[in-house]
Amino acid sequence: PVQATDVYQDFLEIFMAALHHHRQHYSMAGIIQNTDVEVPMLVSVDPLAFDDVRLIDYDVVLVRNGVEYSNVVTANYNARLPISTFGIDILRGYVAVDATICGNDYRFVSTHLESDYDPIQLAQASELIGYLQTETKPVILVGDFNSNAALDEATYQFISENDFVETWPLNHGWNHQNPDGLTAPHDPDLRNTDIHLAERIDLVFFRPEMQSNGELLIKSRVIGDEYRERTRSKMWPSDHAGVAVKLAIPYKRH
């Protein structure tokens, strides 16, 4: 059968347009395609009248214009969740890039781990940490890890035990309206009128060697957890709140 090709919503395109509207100029450094799934869709009261709907999931790293980047690596995890009903696997992946800021090089990595089966999630984290094990540059690791830091769940604990430090507990803070850094969930339809975020699963980690030249100042805040941040139609921007982190890293003396 012919795959659906008419694009209804391209969230990367929407996001890039919003950045441009606010005079924030970024370009795409790396992208990995994950799951590509297509299912039947009813289009009328006739039970035999079908069309189809297609969802393609990506992980993307954007870089601010003017920042030098190189050595882009993208990959899907070997560990994946099988969905036997549709005969597909749910793919997850990561994007890694080198970025040079103020003459110093950093490895920036973004990922989205499995949400529905903890053993596969942990296996994906193990693959990622294995990939980063030999990295000599300071590493900043971000993503939706689907592992609740507030409860020290298994994947969060595994990453922490492999020399990664989460930024939120070290937060000097832009505000303290959400002191636990909770990011999920909003309702699936994004129309919840109460805020019931209960998990801290959208996380930023770094490796301790970034502190070797002096004190690392960290300021973090959650975005998308206040009523004023809803759209004009009273919808939340996403089913997760986001996290903005400012790392004031001591300059390395050459």
Tab-separated table of N, CA and C in Angstrom, residues 26-89:
chain	number	residue	atom	x	y	z
A	26	TYR	N	18.350	29.543	15.075
A	26	TYR	CA	18.948	28.223	15.260
A	26	TYR	C	18.892	27.455	13.943
A	27	SER	N	19.758	26.480	13.816
A	27	SER	CA	19.701	25.556	12.692
A	27	SER	C	19.796	24.130	13.219
A	28	MET	N	19.442	23.183	12.374
A	28	MET	CA	19.439	21.786	12.792
A	28	MET	C	20.843	21.206	12.656
A	29	ALA	N	21.375	20.710	13.763
A	29	ALA	CA	22.709	20.102	13.740
A	29	ALA	C	22.638	18.615	13.431
A	30	GLY	N	21.617	17.937	13.962
A	30	GLY	CA	21.508	16.500	13.751
A	30	GLY	C	20.099	16.019	14.003
A	31	ILE	N	19.706	14.951	13.290
A	31	ILE	CA	18.352	14.405	13.426
A	31	ILE	C	18.409	12.891	13.237
A	32	ILE	N	17.638	12.168	14.037
A	32	ILE	CA	17.514	10.722	13.885
A	32	ILE	C	16.034	10.364	13.788
A	33	GLN	N	15.662	9.607	12.758
A	33	GLN	CA	14.280	9.136	12.647
A	33	GLN	C	14.122	7.892	13.495
A	34	ASN	N	13.084	7.890	14.304
A	34	ASN	CA	12.773	6.748	15.152
A	34	ASN	C	11.597	5.984	14.547
A	35	THR	N	10.502	5.868	15.262
A	35	THR	CA	9.369	5.074	14.795
A	35	THR	C	8.630	5.768	13.654
A	36	ASP	N	8.249	4.982	12.660
A	36	ASP	CA	7.418	5.436	11.547
A	36	ASP	C	6.259	4.449	11.467
A	37	VAL	N	5.082	4.866	11.942
A	37	VAL	CA	3.950	3.947	12.036
A	37	VAL	C	2.746	4.527	11.309
A	38	GLU	N	2.012	3.656	10.630
A	38	GLU	CA	0.832	4.067	9.871
A	38	GLU	C	-0.320	3.124	10.215
A	39	VAL	N	-1.476	3.689	10.534
A	39	VAL	CA	-2.630	2.883	10.936
A	39	VAL	C	-3.877	3.376	10.212
A	40	PRO	N	-4.908	2.511	10.072
A	40	PRO	CA	-6.151	2.934	9.430
A	40	PRO	C	-6.873	4.008	10.237
A	41	MET	N	-7.638	4.842	9.530
A	41	MET	CA	-8.383	5.924	10.165
A	41	MET	C	-9.767	6.010	9.528
A	42	LEU	N	-10.822	5.971	10.359
A	42	LEU	CA	-12.179	6.147	9.846
A	42	LEU	C	-12.372	7.585	9.377
A	43	VAL	N	-13.031	7.749	8.225
A	43	VAL	CA	-13.226	9.097	7.682
A	43	VAL	C	-14.701	9.464	7.528
A	44	SER	N	-15.617	8.527	7.879
A	44	SER	CA	-17.048	8.816	7.802
A	44	SER	C	-17.792	7.818	8.680
A	45	VAL	N	-19.113	7.916	8.684
A	45	VAL	CA	-19.919	6.966	9.457
A	45	VAL	C	-19.928	5.589	8.809
A	46	ASP	N	-19.510	5.510	7.561
A	46	ASP	CA	-19.414	4.229	6.871
A	46	ASP	C	-18.240	3.443	7.454
A	47	PRO	N	-18.496	2.300	8.109
A	47	PRO	CA	-17.406	1.551	8.755
A	47	PRO	C	-16.397	0.986	7.764
A	48	LEU	N	-16.729	0.990	6.483
A	48	LEU	CA	-15.807	0.475	5.477
A	48	LEU	C	-15.026	1.584	4.785
A	49	ALA	N	-15.286	2.833	5.177
A	49	ALA	CA	-14.580	3.965	4.561
A	49	ALA	C	-13.350	4.300	5.404
A	50	PHE	N	-12.201	3.962	4.870
A	50	PHE	CA	-10.954	4.157	5.608
A	50	PHE	C	-10.008	5.087	4.852
A	51	ASP	N	-9.258	5.820	5.595
A	51	ASP	CA	-8.043	6.463	5.102
A	51	ASP	C	-6.929	5.953	6.018
A	52	ASP	N	-5.815	6.614	6.032
A	52	ASP	CA	-4.789	6.201	6.981
A	52	ASP	C	-4.106	7.428	7.571
A	53	VAL	N	-3.513	7.224	8.731
A	53	VAL	CA	-2.795	8.296	9.414
A	53	VAL	C	-1.400	7.769	9.756
A	54	ARG	N	-0.425	8.640	9.602
A	54	ARG	CA	0.973	8.231	9.767
A	54	ARG	C	1.662	9.149	10.774
A	55	LEU	N	2.433	8.550	11.651
A	55	LEU	CA	3.195	9.295	12.647
A	55	LEU	C	4.671	8.933	12.514
A	56	ILE	N	5.510	9.962	12.382
A	56	ILE	CA	6.957	9.759	12.324
A	56	ILE	C	7.582	10.509	13.492
A	57	ASP	N	8.363	9.794	14.275
A	57	ASP	CA	8.988	10.360	15.470
A	57	ASP	C	10.475	10.601	15.212
A	58	TYR	N	10.966	11.753	15.682
A	58	TYR	CA	12.374	12.105	15.508
A	58	TYR	C	12.965	12.594	16.825
A	59	ASP	N	14.270	12.505	16.940
A	59	ASP	CA	15.037	13.272	17.915
A	59	ASP	C	15.906	14.249	17.136
A	60	VAL	N	16.001	15.480	17.636
A	60	VAL	CA	16.696	16.545	16.919
A	60	VAL	C	17.548	17.335	17.898
A	61	VAL	N	18.715	17.774	17.447
A	61	VAL	CA	19.518	18.753	18.180
A	61	VAL	C	19.616	20.010	17.329
A	62	LEU	N	19.257	21.133	17.925
A	62	LEU	CA	19.394	22.437	17.274
A	62	LEU	C	20.608	23.151	17.839
A	63	VAL	N	21.231	23.974	17.017
A	63	VAL	CA	22.387	24.748	17.464
A	63	VAL	C	22.149	26.217	17.128
A	64	ARG	N	22.471	27.080	18.086
A	64	ARG	CA	22.318	28.512	17.855
A	64	ARG	C	23.291	28.957	16.768
A	65	ASN	N	22.814	29.784	15.856
A	65	ASN	CA	23.666	30.275	14.782
A	65	ASN	C	24.896	30.972	15.360
A	66	GLY	N	26.042	30.648	14.808
A	66	GLY	CA	27.294	31.212	15.295
A	66	GLY	C	28.084	30.261	16.165
A	67	VAL	N	27.441	29.207	16.666
A	67	VAL	CA	28.146	28.201	17.466
A	67	VAL	C	28.712	27.135	16.528
A	68	GLU	N	29.995	26.902	16.620
A	68	GLU	CA	30.628	25.877	15.795
A	68	GLU	C	30.262	24.489	16.316
A	69	TYR	N	29.926	23.589	15.395
A	69	TYR	CA	29.628	22.212	15.797
A	69	TYR	C	30.188	21.244	14.762
A	70	SER	N	30.398	20.008	15.189
A	70	SER	CA	30.984	18.999	14.303
A	70	SER	C	30.719	17.615	14.887
A	71	ASN	N	31.226	16.605	14.181
A	71	ASN	CA	31.204	15.218	14.675
A	71	ASN	C	29.801	14.790	15.109
A	72	VAL	N	28.847	14.935	14.204
A	72	VAL	CA	27.458	14.571	14.496
A	72	VAL	C	27.297	13.054	14.391
A	73	VAL	N	26.751	12.459	15.436
A	73	VAL	CA	26.479	11.014	15.452
A	73	VAL	C	25.010	10.807	15.792
A	74	THR	N	24.325	10.002	14.999
A	74	THR	CA	22.928	9.658	15.272
A	74	THR	C	22.786	8.142	15.246
A	75	ALA	N	21.897	7.622	16.090
A	75	ALA	CA	21.725	6.162	16.134
A	75	ALA	C	20.393	5.807	16.771
A	76	ASN	N	19.854	4.670	16.349
A	76	ASN	CA	18.728	4.049	17.040
A	76	ASN	C	19.266	2.981	17.986
A	77	TYR	N	18.593	2.817	19.106
A	77	TYR	CA	19.002	1.783	20.057
A	77	TYR	C	18.655	0.399	19.522
A	78	ASN	N	19.492	-0.571	19.843
A	78	ASN	CA	19.172	-1.957	19.508
A	78	ASN	C	18.010	-2.463	20.358
A	79	ALA	N	17.939	-2.013	21.603
A	79	ALA	CA	16.813	-2.377	22.473
A	79	ALA	C	15.588	-1.584	22.038
A	80	ARG	N	14.505	-2.280	21.759
A	80	ARG	CA	13.296	-1.610	21.260
A	80	ARG	C	12.062	-2.389	21.691
A	81	LEU	N	10.956	-1.686	21.817
A	81	LEU	CA	9.711	-2.293	22.289
A	81	LEU	C	8.919	-2.844	21.109
A	82	PRO	N	8.661	-4.176	21.068
A	82	PRO	CA	7.858	-4.737	19.981
A	82	PRO	C	6.363	-4.553	20.237
A	83	ILE	N	5.640	-4.161	19.200
A	83	ILE	CA	4.179	-4.054	19.251
A	83	ILE	C	3.631	-5.099	18.295
A	84	SER	N	3.300	-6.267	18.837
A	84	SER	CA	2.940	-7.402	17.988
A	84	SER	C	1.651	-7.157	17.218
A	85	THR	N	0.731	-6.360	17.770
A	85	THR	CA	-0.548	-6.090	17.101
A	85	THR	C	-0.332	-5.498	15.718
A	86	PHE	N	0.648	-4.601	15.602
A	86	PHE	CA	0.906	-3.926	14.329
A	86	PHE	C	2.161	-4.454	13.631
A	87	GLY	N	2.838	-5.407	14.268
A	87	GLY	CA	4.035	-5.960	13.656
A	87	GLY	C	5.171	-4.967	13.527
A	88	ILE	N	5.304	-4.073	14.501
A	88	ILE	CA	6.359	-3.061	14.441
A	88	ILE	C	7.123	-3.026	15.767
A	89	ASP	N	8.265	-2.384	15.736
A	89	ASP	CA	9.020	-2.080	16.943
A	89	ASP	C	8.995	-0.571	17.166
